[in-house]
């Protein structure tokens, strides 16, 4: 047995990935049957096969419900994988992209394009990616130049997040009302109206996620054992950490591009995934996040008398989880 044998995906990891894939498919299919427009099981299968009984059925099943659920699954995957990467790299269970400034950097970049340049939600995509990468570069610079790590690096990220939020709020007060309304709608974090166009960005992100797990999965497991041991096994520790932090920022940005900043999925999903699978595999973590966001969106749409932005549901759930994590960390460390 080589030193790497125990670091390959175990049967348990593969089994959980299969289970989560089935659950994701169940959530995706189930989404087609929610709503005031009723769809029978026969109508669903006929529509999926291209033989819809009516144009309205095809519209609701394919364009409205399945597309939106697919966006939720993919966006949740990217947010969860991004959160898993940042938590592993910074070795802190609270180090998610929305806490350390990456998500808020993307929000600020996208809002700036909308508010100052008069751009649409589509053009805001480039600003969001640029903002997330800029936040990641600041964190990378802090690692390389200031030698910050651990809790100090997280505190820097929290400061970045607060600064980006303040600048975004300032911009919202300085522009014409129509542009502010467009930006505010996007900044809430919603899946309303999302569909095939957003899936292009998200599927690109899912491809990056899969490639990252294939190329860096073993390196990530080595880094969990400590930098010295990882370096002894041939991992270029600093370079690997920086590359993976950049990838985490990119994954978070692609999710924000598509749905706006949806809070706490990147914080909560890695913990739920690890509790279930006892593994930090990015694919199983991503699937957990996708299922969590898709189910949250169904709750936001149908559990109340009015439809809510999914970000409201995730913040309520995630905020409570965040407080529990803080309490747990305090008990562990005294």
Coordinates of C-alpha atoms in Angstrom, one line a residue, residues 5-142:
X5 CA -3.8 4.8 -0.9
X6 CA -5.7 5.8 2.2
X7 CA -6.3 9.3 0.7
X8 CA -8.2 8.1 -2.3
X9 CA -12.0 8.2 -2.1
X10 CA -13.2 5.4 0.2
X11 CA -16.2 3.2 -0.5
X12 CA -18.1 5.2 2.1
X13 CA -17.4 8.5 0.3
X14 CA -18.5 7.0 -3.0
X15 CA -21.6 5.5 -1.4
X16 CA -22.6 8.9 0.1
X17 CA -22.0 10.7 -3.2
X18 CA -24.4 8.2 -4.8
X19 CA -27.0 8.7 -2.1
X20 CA -26.7 12.5 -2.4
X21 CA -27.0 12.3 -6.2
X22 CA -30.3 10.4 -5.8
X23 CA -31.6 12.9 -3.2
X24 CA -30.7 15.8 -5.5
X25 CA -32.5 14.1 -8.4
X26 CA -35.6 13.5 -6.1
X27 CA -35.6 17.2 -5.1
X28 CA -35.2 18.3 -8.8
X29 CA -38.1 16.1 -10.0
X30 CA -40.3 17.0 -7.0
X31 CA -40.0 20.7 -7.8
X32 CA -42.0 20.2 -11.0
X33 CA -45.1 19.3 -8.9
X34 CA -45.2 22.3 -6.6
X35 CA -47.3 25.4 -7.4
X36 CA -50.9 26.4 -8.4
X37 CA -50.6 24.9 -11.9
X38 CA -51.1 21.2 -11.4
X39 CA -49.0 18.7 -13.2
X40 CA -49.7 14.9 -13.2
X41 CA -47.0 12.3 -13.2
X42 CA -47.9 11.3 -16.8
X43 CA -47.8 14.9 -17.9
X44 CA -44.4 15.3 -16.3
X45 CA -42.8 12.3 -18.1
X46 CA -44.4 13.3 -21.4
X47 CA -43.1 16.8 -21.1
X48 CA -39.6 15.7 -20.3
X49 CA -39.7 13.4 -23.4
X50 CA -40.7 16.3 -25.5
X51 CA -44.4 15.4 -25.8
X52 CA -46.0 18.0 -23.5
X53 CA -49.8 17.8 -23.5
X54 CA -50.0 21.6 -23.6
X55 CA -47.6 24.5 -24.2
X56 CA -48.5 25.8 -20.7
X57 CA -47.4 22.5 -19.1
X58 CA -44.1 22.6 -21.0
X59 CA -43.6 26.2 -19.8
X60 CA -44.2 25.5 -16.2
X61 CA -42.4 22.2 -16.0
X62 CA -39.3 23.0 -18.0
X63 CA -38.9 26.8 -18.1
X64 CA -40.2 27.7 -14.6
X65 CA -39.8 24.8 -12.2
X66 CA -37.1 22.4 -13.4
X67 CA -34.8 25.3 -14.6
X68 CA -35.1 27.1 -11.3
X69 CA -34.5 24.0 -9.2
X70 CA -31.4 23.1 -11.4
X71 CA -30.1 26.7 -10.8
X72 CA -30.6 26.2 -7.0
X73 CA -28.8 22.8 -7.0
X74 CA -25.8 24.1 -9.0
X75 CA -25.5 27.4 -7.1
X76 CA -25.7 25.5 -3.8
X77 CA -23.0 23.2 -4.9
X78 CA -20.7 26.0 -5.7
X79 CA -21.4 27.9 -2.5
X80 CA -20.9 24.7 -0.4
X81 CA -17.7 23.7 -2.1
X82 CA -16.3 27.2 -1.8
X83 CA -17.1 27.2 1.9
X84 CA -15.5 23.8 2.4
X85 CA -12.3 25.0 0.7
X86 CA -12.0 28.2 2.8
X87 CA -12.8 26.3 6.0
X88 CA -10.1 23.7 5.2
X89 CA -7.5 26.1 4.0
X90 CA -7.9 28.5 7.0
X91 CA -8.5 25.7 9.4
X92 CA -11.5 27.4 11.0
X93 CA -15.1 26.2 10.9
X94 CA -16.4 29.7 10.6
X95 CA -14.3 30.7 7.6
X96 CA -16.9 30.7 4.9
X97 CA -16.8 33.1 1.8
X98 CA -19.6 35.2 3.1
X99 CA -17.8 35.7 6.5
X100 CA -14.3 36.4 5.2
X101 CA -15.4 39.0 2.5
X102 CA -15.4 37.0 -0.8
X103 CA -19.1 37.0 -1.3
X104 CA -19.5 40.6 -0.2
X105 CA -16.7 41.5 -2.5
X106 CA -18.6 39.9 -5.4
X107 CA -21.8 41.7 -4.3
X108 CA -20.0 45.1 -4.2
X109 CA -18.4 44.5 -7.7
X110 CA -21.8 43.5 -9.2
X111 CA -23.6 46.4 -7.5
X112 CA -21.0 48.9 -8.7
X113 CA -21.5 47.9 -12.3
X114 CA -25.3 48.2 -12.0
X115 CA -25.3 51.5 -10.0
X116 CA -22.4 53.4 -11.5
X117 CA -22.2 52.1 -15.1
X118 CA -26.0 51.6 -15.5
X119 CA -25.4 47.9 -16.4
X120 CA -27.9 45.2 -16.4
X121 CA -27.9 42.1 -14.2
X122 CA -26.1 40.3 -17.0
X123 CA -23.3 42.8 -17.1
X124 CA -23.1 42.7 -13.3
X125 CA -21.6 39.2 -13.7
X126 CA -18.2 40.6 -14.7
X127 CA -18.2 43.0 -11.8
X128 CA -19.1 40.3 -9.3
X129 CA -16.3 38.0 -10.5
X130 CA -13.9 40.9 -10.4
X131 CA -15.0 41.8 -6.9
X132 CA -14.6 38.3 -5.5
X133 CA -11.2 37.9 -7.1
X134 CA -10.1 41.2 -5.7
X135 CA -11.2 40.2 -2.2
X136 CA -9.3 36.9 -2.7
X137 CA -6.2 38.7 -3.8
X138 CA -6.3 40.9 -0.7
X139 CA -6.5 37.8 1.4
X140 CA -3.7 36.1 -0.6
X141 CA -1.5 39.2 -0.1
X142 CA -2.1 39.1 3.6

